[in-house]
């Protein structure tokens, strides 16, 4: 059953307030939702790097980010990222960077399908981060925009790990070749 409540270009937040669907908060929510969908797509790829559980964990945290965005000022319910979420991402980032060779060139998105999907998710994550920064009024040092910033770094290294595990080289950019 449909409510038809959004047919006039507005939508509801958790507290029942109505905002335009083109509101910056709704744009940020949409980008976080799109990111979560891309992570679901990545998780549907052959898991050559054993990242499935990490992707599921991230998807659950992104629902917390979305709930926080839909609840400005915590008016309707208490929502925020689980304590320690940023620490988890930092630990993963250190593990990936320790296990992978240092970058010597810029890399292009691609390689194994899992890596390519993770690179798309990374770029959507950057957009979601920009959108969240547009609407945060009291950024906590471990809040949503910082989480998204760190997550994009993790997704980049996760993509590199997927290529390495699949025995696929990261596509390297070496500058223009037509000069």
C-alpha positions in Angstrom: 0.0 0.0 0.0 1.3 3.4 -0.9 0.7 6.5 1.3 1.0 9.1 -1.6 2.5 11.4 1.1 5.6 12.1 -1.1 3.7 12.9 -4.3 4.0 16.6 -3.8 7.8 16.6 -3.5 8.1 16.4 0.3 9.1 13.6 2.7 9.0 13.0 6.4 11.8 12.9 8.9 11.7 10.7 12.1 10.0 13.4 14.2 7.2 13.8 11.6 8.5 17.1 10.2 8.2 17.5 6.4 11.1 18.6 4.2 11.4 19.0 0.4 12.9 16.0 -1.3 15.6 18.2 -2.7 16.6 19.3 0.8 20.4 18.9 1.5 19.6 16.5 4.3 17.6 14.2 1.9 20.3 14.5 -0.7 22.8 13.3 1.9 20.5 10.5 3.0 20.1 9.4 -0.6 23.9 9.3 -1.1 24.3 7.2 2.0 21.6 4.9 0.8 23.2 4.6 -2.6 26.5 3.8 -0.9 24.9 1.1 1.0 23.4 -0.3 -2.2 26.8 -0.3 -3.9 28.3 -2.2 -0.9 25.5 -4.7 -1.3 26.5 -5.1 -4.9 30.1 -5.5 -3.9 29.1 -8.1 -1.4 27.3 -10.0 -4.2 30.6 -10.4 -6.1 32.9 -13.4 -5.6 34.5 -12.6 -2.2 38.1 -13.3 -3.2 39.4 -11.1 -0.4 37.2 -12.4 2.5 35.6 -9.0 3.0 32.0 -10.0 3.2 31.6 -9.7 6.9 33.3 -6.3 6.9 31.0 -5.1 4.2 27.9 -6.3 6.2 29.2 -4.5 9.3 29.7 -1.3 7.3 26.2 -1.6 5.8 24.7 -1.8 9.3 26.7 1.3 10.4 25.4 3.2 7.3 21.9 2.5 8.5 22.9 4.3 11.7 24.3 7.2 9.7 21.0 7.4 7.8 18.9 7.2 11.0 21.0 10.1 12.4 20.5 12.2 9.3 16.8 11.6 9.4 16.7 12.7 13.0 18.2 16.2 13.2 19.2 17.2 16.7 18.1 13.8 18.0 14.6 15.1 18.4 12.7 11.8 17.7 14.9 9.2 19.0 18.5 8.7 20.1 20.6 7.8 17.0 24.3 7.8 16.5 27.1 5.6 15.3 28.0 2.8 17.6 30.9 3.6 19.9 34.1 2.3 18.5 33.0 2.3 14.9 35.8 4.7 13.9 38.3 2.6 15.8 37.2 -0.4 13.8 37.8 1.3 10.5 41.2 2.6 11.6 42.2 -0.9 12.6 41.1 -2.3 9.2 42.9 0.5 7.4 46.1 -0.3 9.2 45.8 -4.0 8.4 45.2 -3.4 4.7 48.0 -1.0 4.4 50.4 -3.3 6.3 49.5 -6.2 4.0 49.7 -4.3 0.6 52.7 -3.0 -1.2 53.1 0.8 -1.2 51.6 2.6 -4.1 54.1 3.8 -6.7 51.5 5.1 -9.2 48.0 6.3 -9.3 45.6 3.5 -9.9 42.5 3.4 -12.0 39.3 1.8 -10.7 38.9 -1.7 -12.1 40.5 -5.1 -12.1 38.5 -7.8 -10.4 34.7 -7.3 -10.3 34.8 -7.0 -6.4 37.6 -4.4 -6.6 35.7 -2.4 -9.3 32.5 -2.4 -7.2 34.4 -1.3 -4.1 35.9 1.6 -6.1 32.4 2.7 -7.2 31.4 2.5 -3.5 34.4 4.6 -2.6 33.5 7.4 -4.9 29.9 7.4 -3.8 31.2 7.4 -0.2 33.1 10.6 -0.9 29.9 12.2 -2.3 27.9 11.0 0.8 30.6 12.6 3.0 30.3 15.9 1.2 26.6 15.8 1.6 26.7 15.0 5.3 29.1 17.9 5.9 26.6 20.2 4.3 24.0 19.4 6.9 25.9 18.6 10.2 25.4 21.4 12.7 27.5 20.0 15.5 30.1 17.6 14.1 31.3 15.2 16.7 34.9 14.1 16.2 33.7 10.5 15.7 30.5 11.3 13.9 29.1 10.5 10.5 31.2 12.7 8.2 34.4 11.5 9.9 33.2 7.9 9.6 32.5 8.3 5.9 35.9 10.0 5.4 37.7 7.0 6.9 35.4 4.5 5.2 36.4 5.8 1.8 40.0 5.2 2.6 39.1 1.6 3.8 37.2 1.0 0.6 40.1 2.1 -1.5 42.5 -0.3 0.3 39.9 -3.1 0.3 39.6 -2.8 -3.5 43.4 -3.1 -3.7 43.3 -6.1 -1.5 40.6 -7.7 -3.7 42.8 -7.3 -6.7 45.8 -8.7 -4.9 43.8 -11.7 -3.6 42.5 -12.4 -7.2 46.0 -12.1 -8.6 44.9 -9.1 -10.6 47.1 -6.0 -10.9 45.6 -2.7 -10.0 45.2 -0.8 -13.3 47.9 1.9 -13.1 47.7 5.3 -14.5 51.1 6.4 -15.8 50.1 9.7 -17.4 49.2 10.6 -20.9 50.6 8.2 -23.6 49.7 10.3 -26.6 52.2 13.0 -26.1 
